PDB file of C-alpha atoms and ligand atoms in Angstrom:
ATOM      1  CA  UNK E 959      34.264 -59.342  12.119  1.00 49.00           C
ATOM      2  CA  UNK E 960      36.698 -61.468  10.128  1.00 62.00           C
ATOM      3  CA  UNK E 961      39.616 -59.631   8.595  1.00 67.00           C
ATOM      4  CA  UNK E 962      38.813 -58.568   5.036  1.00 66.00           C
ATOM      5  CA  UNK E 963      41.483 -59.448   2.476  1.00 92.00           C
ATOM      6  CA  UNK E 964      41.107 -56.296   0.437  1.00 96.00           C
ATOM      7  CA  UNK E 965      40.697 -52.978   2.183  1.00 96.00           C
ATOM      8  CA  UNK E 966      40.021 -49.567   0.658  1.00 96.00           C
ATOM      9  CA  UNK E 967      40.763 -46.362   2.549  1.00 97.00           C
ATOM     10  CA  UNK E 968      38.698 -43.542   1.069  1.00 96.00           C
ATOM     11  CA  UNK E 969      39.460 -39.917   1.861  1.00 97.00           C
ATOM     12  CA  UNK E 970      36.464 -37.638   1.452  1.00 95.00           C
ATOM     13  CA  UNK E 971      33.467 -36.390   3.404  1.00 94.00           C
ATOM     14  CA  UNK E 972      32.261 -39.579   5.088  1.00 93.00           C
ATOM     15  CA  UNK E 973      33.588 -42.313   7.352  1.00 94.00           C
ATOM     16  CA  UNK E 974      34.200 -43.084  11.008  1.00 95.00           C
ATOM     17  CA  UNK E 975      37.495 -41.208  11.204  1.00 98.00           C
ATOM     18  CA  UNK E 976      37.995 -37.433  11.164  1.00 98.00           C
ATOM     19  CA  UNK E 977      41.256 -36.342   9.530  1.00 98.00           C
ATOM     20  CA  UNK E 978      43.338 -34.113  11.822  1.00 98.00           C
ATOM     21  CA  UNK E 979      46.369 -33.747   9.566  1.00 98.00           C
ATOM     22  CA  UNK E 980      48.084 -34.887   6.375  1.00 98.00           C
ATOM     23  CA  UNK E 981      51.858 -34.445   6.276  1.00 98.00           C
ATOM     24  CA  UNK E 982      54.200 -35.223   3.395  1.00 98.00           C
ATOM     25  CA  UNK E 983      57.234 -36.934   4.939  1.00 98.00           C
ATOM     26  CA  UNK E 984      58.800 -37.846   1.566  1.00 98.00           C
ATOM     27  CA  UNK E 985      57.474 -37.048  -1.898  1.00 98.00           C
ATOM     28  CA  UNK E 986      54.103 -35.412  -2.574  1.00 98.00           C
ATOM     29  CA  UNK E 987      51.270 -35.350  -0.015  1.00 97.00           C
ATOM     30  CA  UNK E 988      47.704 -36.445  -0.692  1.00 98.00           C
ATOM     31  CA  UNK E 989      44.949 -33.846  -1.202  1.00 98.00           C
ATOM     32  CA  UNK E 990      43.282 -32.636   2.001  1.00 98.00           C
ATOM     33  CA  UNK E 991      40.065 -34.361   3.088  1.00 97.00           C
ATOM     34  CA  UNK E 992      37.766 -34.109   6.119  1.00 97.00           C
ATOM     35  CA  UNK E 993      37.061 -37.760   6.794  1.00 96.00           C
ATOM     36  CA  UNK E 994      38.318 -41.266   6.098  1.00 97.00           C
ATOM     37  CA  UNK E 995      36.240 -44.385   5.565  1.00 95.00           C
ATOM     38  CA  UNK E 996      37.526 -47.947   5.572  1.00 96.00           C
ATOM     39  CA  UNK E 997      35.705 -50.568   3.583  1.00 94.00           C
ATOM     40  CA  UNK E 998      36.094 -53.937   1.941  1.00 91.00           C
ATOM     41  CA  UNK E 999      34.247 -52.579  -1.095  1.00 83.00           C
ATOM     42  CA  UNK E1000      35.599 -49.749  -3.205  1.00 74.00           C
ATOM     43  CA  UNK E1001      33.007 -47.119  -4.104  1.00 72.00           C
ATOM     44  CA  UNK E1002      34.310 -45.410  -7.247  1.00 66.00           C
ATOM     45  CA  UNK E1003      32.085 -42.365  -6.724  1.00 69.00           C
ATOM     46  CA  UNK E1004      32.972 -41.707  -3.120  1.00 75.00           C
ATOM     47  CA  UNK E1005      35.773 -39.521  -1.938  1.00 91.00           C
ATOM     48  CA  UNK E1006      38.629 -37.398  -3.205  1.00 96.00           C
ATOM     49  CA  UNK E1007      41.132 -40.254  -3.164  1.00 97.00           C
ATOM     50  CA  UNK E1008      41.055 -43.983  -2.474  1.00 96.00           C
ATOM     51  CA  UNK E1009      43.898 -46.343  -1.631  1.00 97.00           C
ATOM     52  CA  UNK E1010      43.534 -50.114  -1.726  1.00 97.00           C
ATOM     53  CA  UNK E1011      45.664 -52.860  -0.243  1.00 97.00           C
ATOM     54  CA  UNK E1012      45.441 -56.499   0.731  1.00 97.00           C
ATOM     55  CA  UNK E1013      46.089 -58.056   4.120  1.00 97.00           C
ATOM     56  CA  UNK E1014      48.650 -60.703   3.292  1.00 95.00           C
ATOM     57  CA  UNK E1015      51.069 -63.218   4.762  1.00 95.00           C
ATOM     58  CA  UNK E1016      54.345 -62.153   6.387  1.00 96.00           C
ATOM     59  CA  UNK E1017      57.410 -61.878   4.137  1.00 97.00           C
ATOM     60  CA  UNK E1018      60.329 -61.364   6.493  1.00 98.00           C
ATOM     61  CA  UNK E1019      59.364 -62.140  10.095  1.00 98.00           C
ATOM     62  CA  UNK E1020      60.876 -65.372  11.390  1.00 98.00           C
ATOM     63  CA  UNK E1021      59.265 -67.922  13.722  1.00 98.00           C
ATOM     64  CA  UNK E1022      60.490 -66.265  16.923  1.00 98.00           C
ATOM     65  CA  UNK E1023      59.323 -62.833  15.740  1.00 98.00           C
ATOM     66  CA  UNK E1024      55.906 -64.119  14.682  1.00 98.00           C
ATOM     67  CA  UNK E1025      55.561 -65.726  18.125  1.00 98.00           C
ATOM     68  CA  UNK E1026      56.621 -62.528  19.928  1.00 98.00           C
ATOM     69  CA  UNK E1027      54.201 -60.434  17.852  1.00 98.00           C
ATOM     70  CA  UNK E1028      51.273 -62.775  18.487  1.00 98.00           C
ATOM     71  CA  UNK E1029      51.981 -62.804  22.221  1.00 98.00           C
ATOM     72  CA  UNK E1030      52.012 -58.993  22.488  1.00 98.00           C
ATOM     73  CA  UNK E1031      49.845 -57.468  19.797  1.00 98.00           C
ATOM     74  CA  UNK E1032      46.387 -55.999  20.356  1.00 98.00           C
ATOM     75  CA  UNK E1033      43.556 -56.154  17.843  1.00 98.00           C
ATOM     76  CA  UNK E1034      42.022 -53.219  16.001  1.00 97.00           C
ATOM     77  CA  UNK E1035      38.781 -51.532  17.120  1.00 97.00           C
ATOM     78  CA  UNK E1036      39.569 -51.269  20.831  1.00 98.00           C
ATOM     79  CA  UNK E1037      37.109 -48.704  22.282  1.00 98.00           C
ATOM     80  CA  UNK E1038      39.941 -46.715  23.912  1.00 98.00           C
ATOM     81  CA  UNK E1039      41.907 -46.480  20.649  1.00 98.00           C
ATOM     82  CA  UNK E1040      40.316 -43.278  19.396  1.00 98.00           C
ATOM     83  CA  UNK E1041      43.400 -42.087  17.480  1.00 98.00           C
ATOM     84  CA  UNK E1042      44.806 -43.621  14.330  1.00 98.00           C
ATOM     85  CA  UNK E1043      47.412 -43.084  11.639  1.00 99.00           C
ATOM     86  CA  UNK E1044      47.313 -44.179   8.014  1.00 99.00           C
ATOM     87  CA  UNK E1045      50.830 -44.026   6.589  1.00 99.00           C
ATOM     88  CA  UNK E1046      51.075 -45.008   2.920  1.00 99.00           C
ATOM     89  CA  UNK E1047      54.638 -45.814   1.889  1.00 99.00           C
ATOM     90  CA  UNK E1048      56.402 -46.453  -1.403  1.00 98.00           C
ATOM     91  CA  UNK E1049      59.902 -47.904  -1.509  1.00 98.00           C
ATOM     92  CA  UNK E1050      62.451 -47.277  -4.262  1.00 98.00           C
ATOM     93  CA  UNK E1051      63.330 -49.434  -7.271  1.00 98.00           C
ATOM     94  CA  UNK E1052      66.650 -50.133  -5.519  1.00 98.00           C
ATOM     95  CA  UNK E1053      64.720 -51.865  -2.718  1.00 98.00           C
ATOM     96  CA  UNK E1054      62.666 -53.980  -5.088  1.00 98.00           C
ATOM     97  CA  UNK E1055      65.776 -54.958  -7.057  1.00 98.00           C
ATOM     98  CA  UNK E1056      67.195 -56.645  -3.934  1.00 98.00           C
ATOM     99  CA  UNK E1057      66.740 -60.320  -3.174  1.00 98.00           C
ATOM    100  CA  UNK E1058      64.436 -61.367  -0.345  1.00 98.00           C
ATOM    101  CA  UNK E1059      67.328 -62.242   1.988  1.00 98.00           C
ATOM    102  CA  UNK E1060      68.946 -58.854   1.396  1.00 98.00           C
ATOM    103  CA  UNK E1061      65.676 -57.073   2.173  1.00 98.00           C
ATOM    104  CA  UNK E1062      65.254 -59.100   5.364  1.00 98.00           C
ATOM    105  CA  UNK E1063      68.817 -58.214   6.348  1.00 98.00           C
ATOM    106  CA  UNK E1064      68.145 -54.480   5.956  1.00 98.00           C
ATOM    107  CA  UNK E1065      64.704 -54.593   7.606  1.00 98.00           C
ATOM    108  CA  UNK E1066      65.672 -56.592  10.674  1.00 98.00           C
ATOM    109  CA  UNK E1067      69.399 -57.263  11.141  1.00 98.00           C
ATOM    110  CA  UNK E1068      70.381 -53.683  10.206  1.00 98.00           C
ATOM    111  CA  UNK E1069      67.259 -51.720  11.139  1.00 98.00           C
ATOM    112  CA  UNK E1070      65.640 -53.787  13.949  1.00 98.00           C
ATOM    113  CA  UNK E1071      62.185 -52.902  12.596  1.00 98.00           C
ATOM    114  CA  UNK E1072      60.345 -55.663  14.458  1.00 98.00           C
ATOM    115  CA  UNK E1073      62.484 -55.368  17.583  1.00 98.00           C
ATOM    116  CA  UNK E1074      61.775 -51.626  17.759  1.00 98.00           C
ATOM    117  CA  UNK E1075      58.098 -52.132  16.976  1.00 98.00           C
ATOM    118  CA  UNK E1076      57.680 -54.724  19.741  1.00 98.00           C
ATOM    119  CA  UNK E1077      58.589 -52.037  22.319  1.00 98.00           C
ATOM    120  CA  UNK E1078      55.281 -50.311  21.459  1.00 98.00           C
ATOM    121  CA  UNK E1079      52.996 -53.323  21.744  1.00 98.00           C
ATOM    122  CA  UNK E1080      50.259 -53.741  22.807  1.00 98.00           C
ATOM    123  CA  UNK E1081      49.606 -49.964  23.076  1.00 98.00           C
ATOM    124  CA  UNK E1082      49.865 -49.473  19.311  1.00 98.00           C
ATOM    125  CA  UNK E1083      47.676 -51.847  17.258  1.00 98.00           C
ATOM    126  CA  UNK E1084      48.645 -52.291  13.613  1.00 98.00           C
ATOM    127  CA  UNK E1085      47.695 -53.776  10.290  1.00 98.00           C
ATOM    128  CA  UNK E1086      49.857 -53.878   7.170  1.00 98.00           C
ATOM    129  CA  UNK E1087      48.286 -53.806   3.691  1.00 98.00           C
ATOM    130  CA  UNK E1088      50.209 -54.610   0.510  1.00 98.00           C
ATOM    131  CA  UNK E1089      49.437 -52.477  -2.555  1.00 98.00           C
ATOM    132  CA  UNK E1090      52.393 -52.840  -4.914  1.00 98.00           C
ATOM    133  CA  UNK E1091      51.017 -55.769  -6.888  1.00 96.00           C
ATOM    134  CA  UNK E1092      47.703 -53.941  -7.370  1.00 96.00           C
ATOM    135  CA  UNK E1093      49.384 -51.193  -9.416  1.00 96.00           C
ATOM    136  CA  UNK E1094      48.674 -48.652  -6.677  1.00 98.00           C
ATOM    137  CA  UNK E1095      50.663 -45.434  -6.094  1.00 98.00           C
ATOM    138  CA  UNK E1096      52.017 -46.829  -2.791  1.00 98.00           C
ATOM    139  CA  UNK E1097      53.571 -50.217  -2.004  1.00 98.00           C
ATOM    140  CA  UNK E1098      52.181 -50.393   1.546  1.00 98.00           C
ATOM    141  CA  UNK E1099      49.306 -48.911   3.509  1.00 98.00           C
ATOM    142  CA  UNK E1100      50.259 -49.039   7.156  1.00 98.00           C
ATOM    143  CA  UNK E1101      47.480 -48.550   9.734  1.00 98.00           C
ATOM    144  CA  UNK E1102      47.849 -47.916  13.465  1.00 98.00           C
ATOM    145  CA  UNK E1103      45.330 -47.412  16.283  1.00 98.00           C
ATOM    146  CA  UNK E1104      46.094 -46.139  19.793  1.00 98.00           C
ATOM    147  CA  UNK E1105      44.646 -44.291  22.789  1.00 98.00           C
ATOM    148  CA  UNK E1106      45.354 -40.525  23.013  1.00 98.00           C
ATOM    149  CA  UNK E1107      47.789 -41.089  25.909  1.00 98.00           C
ATOM    150  CA  UNK E1108      49.997 -43.199  23.637  1.00 98.00           C
ATOM    151  CA  UNK E1109      50.363 -40.635  20.872  1.00 98.00           C
ATOM    152  CA  UNK E1110      53.744 -39.486  22.212  1.00 98.00           C
ATOM    153  CA  UNK E1111      55.007 -43.071  22.185  1.00 98.00           C
ATOM    154  CA  UNK E1112      53.821 -43.407  18.598  1.00 98.00           C
ATOM    155  CA  UNK E1113      55.817 -40.282  17.627  1.00 98.00           C
ATOM    156  CA  UNK E1114      58.894 -41.793  19.243  1.00 98.00           C
ATOM    157  CA  UNK E1115      58.362 -45.052  17.348  1.00 99.00           C
ATOM    158  CA  UNK E1116      58.199 -43.117  14.065  1.00 99.00           C
ATOM    159  CA  UNK E1117      61.343 -41.183  14.908  1.00 98.00           C
ATOM    160  CA  UNK E1118      63.245 -44.405  15.606  1.00 98.00           C
ATOM    161  CA  UNK E1119      62.053 -46.204  12.466  1.00 99.00           C
ATOM    162  CA  UNK E1120      62.638 -43.203  10.181  1.00 98.00           C
ATOM    163  CA  UNK E1121      66.265 -43.060  11.336  1.00 98.00           C
ATOM    164  CA  UNK E1122      66.984 -46.648  10.207  1.00 98.00           C
ATOM    165  CA  UNK E1123      68.792 -47.877   7.047  1.00 98.00           C
ATOM    166  CA  UNK E1124      65.435 -49.328   5.880  1.00 99.00           C
ATOM    167  CA  UNK E1125      64.001 -45.817   5.583  1.00 99.00           C
ATOM    168  CA  UNK E1126      66.720 -44.745   3.094  1.00 98.00           C
ATOM    169  CA  UNK E1127      64.681 -46.851   0.639  1.00 99.00           C
ATOM    170  CA  UNK E1128      61.433 -44.978   1.357  1.00 99.00           C
ATOM    171  CA  UNK E1129      60.813 -42.572  -1.515  1.00 98.00           C
ATOM    172  CA  UNK E1130      57.242 -41.566  -0.697  1.00 98.00           C
ATOM    173  CA  UNK E1131      55.601 -41.411   2.708  1.00 99.00           C
ATOM    174  CA  UNK E1132      52.459 -39.555   3.757  1.00 99.00           C
ATOM    175  CA  UNK E1133      51.448 -39.365   7.421  1.00 98.00           C
ATOM    176  CA  UNK E1134      47.675 -39.074   7.854  1.00 98.00           C
ATOM    177  CA  UNK E1135      46.371 -38.606  11.408  1.00 98.00           C
ATOM    178  CA  UNK E1136      42.862 -39.417  12.497  1.00 98.00           C
ATOM    179  CA  UNK E1137      40.416 -39.212  15.372  1.00 98.00           C
ATOM    180  CA  UNK E1138      37.379 -41.413  15.788  1.00 97.00           C
ATOM    181  CA  UNK E1139      34.566 -38.844  15.944  1.00 90.00           C
TER     182      UNK E1139
HETATM  183  C1  HEM G2205      56.575 -54.479   8.003  1.00 52.54           C
HETATM  184  C2  HEM G2205      56.250 -54.886  12.776  1.00 52.54           C
HETATM  185  C3  HEM G2205      55.442 -50.144  13.153  1.00 52.54           C
HETATM  186  C4  HEM G2205      55.909 -49.714   8.380  1.00 52.54           C
HETATM  187  C5  HEM G2205      56.606 -54.981   9.263  1.00 52.54           C
HETATM  188  C6  HEM G2205      56.887 -56.347   9.591  1.00 52.54           C
HETATM  189  C7  HEM G2205      56.784 -56.483  10.924  1.00 52.54           C
HETATM  190  C8  HEM G2205      56.445 -55.182  11.453  1.00 52.54           C
HETATM  191  C9  HEM G2205      56.956 -57.745  11.736  1.00 52.54           C
HETATM  192  C10 HEM G2205      57.296 -57.432   8.604  1.00 52.54           C
HETATM  193  C11 HEM G2205      56.108 -58.170   8.060  1.00 52.54           C
HETATM  194  C12 HEM G2205      56.599 -59.277   7.125  1.00 52.54           C
HETATM  195  O1  HEM G2205      57.328 -60.164   7.588  1.00 52.54           O
HETATM  196  O2  HEM G2205      56.225 -59.239   5.937  1.00 52.54           O
HETATM  197  C13 HEM G2205      55.934 -53.656  13.279  1.00 52.54           C
HETATM  198  C14 HEM G2205      55.575 -53.404  14.657  1.00 52.54           C
HETATM  199  C15 HEM G2205      55.333 -52.078  14.769  1.00 52.54           C
HETATM  200  C16 HEM G2205      55.552 -51.488  13.448  1.00 52.54           C
HETATM  201  C17 HEM G2205      55.488 -54.429  15.767  1.00 52.54           C
HETATM  202  C18 HEM G2205      54.882 -51.372  16.017  1.00 52.54           C
HETATM  203  C19 HEM G2205      53.744 -50.719  16.056  1.00 52.54           C
HETATM  204  C20 HEM G2205      55.571 -49.607  11.896  1.00 52.54           C
HETATM  205  C21 HEM G2205      55.432 -48.204  11.579  1.00 52.54           C
HETATM  206  C22 HEM G2205      55.557 -48.089  10.224  1.00 52.54           C
HETATM  207  C23 HEM G2205      55.777 -49.417   9.704  1.00 52.54           C
HETATM  208  C24 HEM G2205      55.150 -47.094  12.598  1.00 52.54           C
HETATM  209  C25 HEM G2205      55.468 -46.877   9.338  1.00 52.54           C
HETATM  210  C26 HEM G2205      55.771 -45.661   9.652  1.00 52.54           C
HETATM  211  C27 HEM G2205      56.068 -50.975   7.870  1.00 52.54           C
HETATM  212  C28 HEM G2205      56.178 -51.256   6.461  1.00 52.54           C
HETATM  213  C29 HEM G2205      56.358 -52.631   6.356  1.00 52.54           C
HETATM  214  C30 HEM G2205      56.368 -53.163   7.699  1.00 52.54           C
HETATM  215  C31 HEM G2205      56.111 -50.263   5.313  1.00 52.54           C
HETATM  216  C32 HEM G2205      56.550 -53.433   5.076  1.00 52.54           C
HETATM  217  C33 HEM G2205      58.024 -53.519   4.786  1.00 52.54           C
HETATM  218  C34 HEM G2205      58.343 -54.317   3.568  1.00 52.54           C
HETATM  219  O3  HEM G2205      57.704 -55.364   3.330  1.00 52.54           O
HETATM  220  O4  HEM G2205      59.245 -53.889   2.846  1.00 52.54           O
HETATM  221  N1  HEM G2205      56.356 -54.278  10.420  1.00 52.54           N
HETATM  222  N2  HEM G2205      55.917 -52.478  12.587  1.00 52.54           N
HETATM  223  N3  HEM G2205      55.803 -50.302  10.741  1.00 52.54           N
HETATM  224  N4  HEM G2205      56.176 -52.129   8.587  1.00 52.54           N
HETATM  225 FE1  HEM G2205      56.146 -52.290  10.574  1.00 52.54          FE
END
């Protein structure tokens, strides 16, 4: 399947993914739901909540980083990747008031976001969706898929990223865990 540009994650009673937990890391959580569906068409009647984002071009990664990511990353939908996480994130006004080069400096030179992330490839597959320009409650919908044996590594990745200067700009973060059932 080709990658859809616009993706809607709908929390409700249907979908391929069973929700195993919803944790508020910063700011308010999302209402509890049993299942999550992922679609390139929003169904306004389905679900308790729906979050939409677009798969876009990179903003900050440089040539070497793009090359390293492409060489290591795995695609979504691997049969063994039966666990997933949807982590919607909103950053503060202070972040958005910065210039692009200042944001890059915080994300990579200060926080090593990509360098840290590369340690977990290809076990963790990922896709980033941008929501800010759609007027959505979150700026980003981050999506990760992995095999059960790599869940501990995923927790370690989160711990490392959440301790970085970049995360001081995160004002809302919800950690939704899923199982393909
Ligand atoms: C952005 C890599 C894990 C949240 C990025 C970017 C890269 C990247 C290269 C920059 C994209 C660009 O240039 O526009 C990775 C890798 C990971 C990983 C290799 C390993 C699995 C995570 C995790 C989270 C996360 C676990 C959330 C808890 C984000 C967010 C952005 C982002 C919110 C957008 C930042 C912004 O534009 O301000 N990631 N990441 N990433 N990542 Fe990660």
